[in-house]
XYZ file of N, CA and C in Angstrom:
381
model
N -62.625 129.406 28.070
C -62.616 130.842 28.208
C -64.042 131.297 28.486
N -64.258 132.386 28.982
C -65.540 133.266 29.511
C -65.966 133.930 28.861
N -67.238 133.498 27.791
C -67.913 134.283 27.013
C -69.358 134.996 27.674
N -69.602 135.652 27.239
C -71.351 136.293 27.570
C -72.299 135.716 26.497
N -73.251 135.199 26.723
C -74.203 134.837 25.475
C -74.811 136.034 25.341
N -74.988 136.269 23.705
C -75.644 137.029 23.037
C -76.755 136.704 22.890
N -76.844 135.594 21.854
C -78.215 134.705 21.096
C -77.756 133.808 20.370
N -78.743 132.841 20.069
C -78.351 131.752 19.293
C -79.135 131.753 18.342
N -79.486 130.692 17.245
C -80.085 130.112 16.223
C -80.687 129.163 16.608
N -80.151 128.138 17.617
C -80.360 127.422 18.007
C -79.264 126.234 17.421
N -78.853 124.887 18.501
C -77.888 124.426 18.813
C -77.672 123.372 17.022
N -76.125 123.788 17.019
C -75.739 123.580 15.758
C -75.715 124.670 14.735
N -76.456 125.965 14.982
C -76.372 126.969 13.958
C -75.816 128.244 14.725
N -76.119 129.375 14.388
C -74.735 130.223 14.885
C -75.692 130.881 15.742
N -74.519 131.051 16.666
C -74.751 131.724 17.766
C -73.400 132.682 18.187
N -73.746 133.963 18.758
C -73.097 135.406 18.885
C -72.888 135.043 20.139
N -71.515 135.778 20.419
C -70.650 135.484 22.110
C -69.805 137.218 22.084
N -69.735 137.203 23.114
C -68.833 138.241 23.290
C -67.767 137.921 24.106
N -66.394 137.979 23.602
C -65.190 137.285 24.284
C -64.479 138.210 24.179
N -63.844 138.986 25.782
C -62.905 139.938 25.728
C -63.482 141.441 25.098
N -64.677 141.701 24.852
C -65.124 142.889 24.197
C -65.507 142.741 22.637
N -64.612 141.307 21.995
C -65.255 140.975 20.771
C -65.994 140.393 20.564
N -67.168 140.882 19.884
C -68.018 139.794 18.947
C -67.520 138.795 18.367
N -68.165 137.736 18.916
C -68.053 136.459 18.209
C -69.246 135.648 17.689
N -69.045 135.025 16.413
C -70.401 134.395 15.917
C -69.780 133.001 15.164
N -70.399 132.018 15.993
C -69.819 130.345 15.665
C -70.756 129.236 15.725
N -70.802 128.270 15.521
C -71.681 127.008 15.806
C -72.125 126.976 17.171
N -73.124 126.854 17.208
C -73.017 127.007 18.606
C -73.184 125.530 18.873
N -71.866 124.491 19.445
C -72.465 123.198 20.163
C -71.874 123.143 21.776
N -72.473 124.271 22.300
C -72.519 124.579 23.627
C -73.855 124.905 24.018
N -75.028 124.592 23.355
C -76.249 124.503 24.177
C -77.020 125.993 24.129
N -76.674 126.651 23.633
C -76.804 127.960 23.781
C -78.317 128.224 23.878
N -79.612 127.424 23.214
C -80.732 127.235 23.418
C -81.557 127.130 25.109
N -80.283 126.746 25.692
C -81.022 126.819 27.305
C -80.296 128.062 28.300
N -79.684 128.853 27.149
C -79.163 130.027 28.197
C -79.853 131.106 27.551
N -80.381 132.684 28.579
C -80.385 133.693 27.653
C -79.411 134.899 28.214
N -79.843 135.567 26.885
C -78.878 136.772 26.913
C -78.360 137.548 28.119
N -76.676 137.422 27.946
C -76.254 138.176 29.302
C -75.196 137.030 29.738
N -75.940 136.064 29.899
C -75.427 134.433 30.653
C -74.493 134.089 30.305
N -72.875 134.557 31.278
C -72.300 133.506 30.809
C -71.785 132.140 31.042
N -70.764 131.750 30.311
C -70.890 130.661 29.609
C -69.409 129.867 29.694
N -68.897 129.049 29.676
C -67.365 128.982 29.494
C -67.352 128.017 28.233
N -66.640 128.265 27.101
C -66.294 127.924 26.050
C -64.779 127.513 25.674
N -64.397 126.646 24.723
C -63.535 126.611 23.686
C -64.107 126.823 22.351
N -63.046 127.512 21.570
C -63.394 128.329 19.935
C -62.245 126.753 19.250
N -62.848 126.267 18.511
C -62.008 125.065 17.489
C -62.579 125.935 15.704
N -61.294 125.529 15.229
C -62.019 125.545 13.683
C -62.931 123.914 13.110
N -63.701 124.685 12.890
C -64.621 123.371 12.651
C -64.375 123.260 11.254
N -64.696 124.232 10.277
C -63.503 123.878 8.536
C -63.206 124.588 8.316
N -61.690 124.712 7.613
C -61.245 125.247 7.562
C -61.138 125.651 5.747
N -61.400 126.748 4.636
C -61.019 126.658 3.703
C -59.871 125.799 2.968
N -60.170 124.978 2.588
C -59.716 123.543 2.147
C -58.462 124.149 0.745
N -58.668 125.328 -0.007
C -57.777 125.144 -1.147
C -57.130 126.361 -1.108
N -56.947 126.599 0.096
C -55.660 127.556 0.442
C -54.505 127.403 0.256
N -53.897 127.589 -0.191
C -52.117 127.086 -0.684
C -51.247 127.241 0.521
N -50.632 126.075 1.502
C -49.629 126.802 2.673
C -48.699 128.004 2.643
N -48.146 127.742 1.431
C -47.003 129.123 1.310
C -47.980 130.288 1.127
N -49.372 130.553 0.672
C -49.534 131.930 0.836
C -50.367 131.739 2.557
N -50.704 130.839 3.241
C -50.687 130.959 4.576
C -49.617 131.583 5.378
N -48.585 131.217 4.900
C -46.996 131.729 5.333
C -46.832 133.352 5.342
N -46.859 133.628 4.072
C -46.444 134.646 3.416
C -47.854 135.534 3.985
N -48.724 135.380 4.467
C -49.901 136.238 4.506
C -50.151 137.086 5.914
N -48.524 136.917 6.766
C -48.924 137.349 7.859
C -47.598 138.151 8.120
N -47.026 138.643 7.571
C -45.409 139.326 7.640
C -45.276 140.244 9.224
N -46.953 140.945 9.539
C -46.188 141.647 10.423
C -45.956 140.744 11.782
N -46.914 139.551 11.878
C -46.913 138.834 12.892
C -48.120 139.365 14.186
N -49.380 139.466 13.272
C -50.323 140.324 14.001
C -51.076 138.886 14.551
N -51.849 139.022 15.957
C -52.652 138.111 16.107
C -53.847 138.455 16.459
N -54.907 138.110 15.909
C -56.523 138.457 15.849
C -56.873 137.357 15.197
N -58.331 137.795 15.477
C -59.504 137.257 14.599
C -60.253 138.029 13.493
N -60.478 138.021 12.368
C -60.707 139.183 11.910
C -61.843 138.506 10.784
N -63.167 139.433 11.429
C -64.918 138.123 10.841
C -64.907 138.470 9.672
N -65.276 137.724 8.837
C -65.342 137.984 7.390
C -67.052 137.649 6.956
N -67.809 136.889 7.200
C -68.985 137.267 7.184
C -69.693 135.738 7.680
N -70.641 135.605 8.146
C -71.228 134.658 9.134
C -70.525 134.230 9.979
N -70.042 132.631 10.035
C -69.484 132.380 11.538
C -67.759 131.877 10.789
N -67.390 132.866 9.197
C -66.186 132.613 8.569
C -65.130 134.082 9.169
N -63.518 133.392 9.005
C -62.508 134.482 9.837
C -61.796 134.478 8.920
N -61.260 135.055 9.059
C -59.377 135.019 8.976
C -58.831 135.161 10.155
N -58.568 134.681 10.122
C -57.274 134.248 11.330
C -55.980 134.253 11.038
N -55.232 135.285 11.902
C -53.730 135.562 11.575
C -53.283 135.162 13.001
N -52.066 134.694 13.208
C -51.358 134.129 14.030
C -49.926 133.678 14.174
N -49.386 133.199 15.408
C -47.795 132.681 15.482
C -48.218 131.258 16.344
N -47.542 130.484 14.847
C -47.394 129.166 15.410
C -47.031 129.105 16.931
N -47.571 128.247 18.188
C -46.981 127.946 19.261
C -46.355 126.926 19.532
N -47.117 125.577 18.890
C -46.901 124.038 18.861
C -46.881 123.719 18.041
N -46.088 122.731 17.955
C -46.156 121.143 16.541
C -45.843 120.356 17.315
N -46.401 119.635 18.578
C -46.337 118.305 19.217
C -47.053 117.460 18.454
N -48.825 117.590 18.778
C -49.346 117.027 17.941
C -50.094 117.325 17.469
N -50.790 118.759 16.929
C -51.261 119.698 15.729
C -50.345 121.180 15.799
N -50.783 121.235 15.027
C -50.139 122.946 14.694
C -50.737 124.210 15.572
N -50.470 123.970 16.808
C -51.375 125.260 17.352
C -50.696 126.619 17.232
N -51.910 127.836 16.783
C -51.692 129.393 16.365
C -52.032 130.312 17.341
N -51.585 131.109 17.880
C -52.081 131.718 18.995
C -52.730 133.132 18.383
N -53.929 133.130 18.208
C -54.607 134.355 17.646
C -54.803 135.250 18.591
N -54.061 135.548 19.596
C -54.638 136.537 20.540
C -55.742 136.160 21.127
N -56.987 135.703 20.938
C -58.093 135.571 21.651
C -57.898 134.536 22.276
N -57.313 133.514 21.215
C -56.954 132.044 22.044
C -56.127 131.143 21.395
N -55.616 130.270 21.253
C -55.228 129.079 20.582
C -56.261 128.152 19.394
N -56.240 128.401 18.270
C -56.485 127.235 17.431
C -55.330 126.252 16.618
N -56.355 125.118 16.386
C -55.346 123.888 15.679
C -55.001 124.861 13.791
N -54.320 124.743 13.400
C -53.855 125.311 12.258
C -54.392 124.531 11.289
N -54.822 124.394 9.893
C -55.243 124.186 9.333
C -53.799 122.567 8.275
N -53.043 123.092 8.592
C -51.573 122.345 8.396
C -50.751 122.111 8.971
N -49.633 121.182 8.991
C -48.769 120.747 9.623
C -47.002 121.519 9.436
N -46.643 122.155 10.222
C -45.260 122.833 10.156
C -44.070 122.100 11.247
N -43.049 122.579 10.523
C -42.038 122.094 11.811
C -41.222 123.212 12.787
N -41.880 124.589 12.502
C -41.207 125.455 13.101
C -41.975 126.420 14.300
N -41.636 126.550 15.074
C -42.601 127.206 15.830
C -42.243 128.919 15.982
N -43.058 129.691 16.307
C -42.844 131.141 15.969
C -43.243 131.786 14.398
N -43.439 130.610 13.783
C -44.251 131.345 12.087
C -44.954 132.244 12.586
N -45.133 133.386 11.832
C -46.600 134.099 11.166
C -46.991 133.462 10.381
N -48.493 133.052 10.536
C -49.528 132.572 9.498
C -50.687 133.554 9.243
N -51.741 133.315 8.102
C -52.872 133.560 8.189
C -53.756 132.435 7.573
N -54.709 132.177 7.974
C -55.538 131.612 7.189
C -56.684 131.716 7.311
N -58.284 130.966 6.327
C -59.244 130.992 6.316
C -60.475 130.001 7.236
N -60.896 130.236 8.176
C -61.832 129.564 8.846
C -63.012 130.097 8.175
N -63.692 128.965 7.815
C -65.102 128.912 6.997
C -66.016 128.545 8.045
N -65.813 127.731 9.176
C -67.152 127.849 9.847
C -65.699 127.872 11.570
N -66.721 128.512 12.672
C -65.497 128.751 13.978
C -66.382 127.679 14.598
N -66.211 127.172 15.691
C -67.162 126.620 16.049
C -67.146 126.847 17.955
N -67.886 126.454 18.641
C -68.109 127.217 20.122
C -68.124 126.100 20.767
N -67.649 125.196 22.023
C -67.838 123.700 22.650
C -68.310 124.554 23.946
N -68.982 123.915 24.658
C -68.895 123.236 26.166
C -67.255 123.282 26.459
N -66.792 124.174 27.496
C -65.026 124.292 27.807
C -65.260 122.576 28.598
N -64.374 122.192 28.543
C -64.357 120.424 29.662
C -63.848 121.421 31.199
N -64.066 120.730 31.734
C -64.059 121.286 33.596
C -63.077 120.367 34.156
């Protein structure tokens, strides 16, 4: 996807994107040190960790209306609400901005979820 670079920290620490009109702030291991502001960029967003002692059923239960966003909670941590798309071979959530791997494994597709991303992270998109 087509982000704008903001700024970085430099590569491995967070760096600000603007995707679609939103602020975004993630790892940056897309190099972001040799671009400046303005420049963009083409990216994939992965959860790099995900809050580890989240209980699935309140992942379940935490998204009733079936909203999809990103929603920053403070450094490069989200919540992320979403509808399962896949269970081929991870759990992909379609947050509106884009597709991430889910933090767990389901067998149904169309859930509402929410859950906690503790760090987002930013790649090099592959070409």
């Amino acid at each position: 996807m087509e982000a704008i670079f903001k700024r970085t920290e430099g590569d491995y620490l967070e760096a600000t994107l603007e995707i679609n009109g939103q602020e975004i702030i993630a790892m940056d291991e897309f190099g972001g040190s040799k671009l400046k502001p303005g420049d963009t960029v083409d990216i994939e967003l992965s959860v790099g960790l995900a809050y580890e002692d989240e209980e699935q059923n309140s992942m379940l239960d935490s998204n009733v209306d079936g909203v999809k966003k990103l929603e920053h909670q403070r450094s490069w941590s989200y919540r992320a609400f979403g509808i399962v798309t896949s269970i081929e071979n991870e759990t992909l959530v379609d947050v509106g901005l884009c597709e991430l791997a889910a933090p767990f494994e389901t067998t149904i597709t169309g859930e509402s979820i929410a859950f906690t991303i503790t760090r987002l992270d930013a790649y090099a998109a592959n070409k």
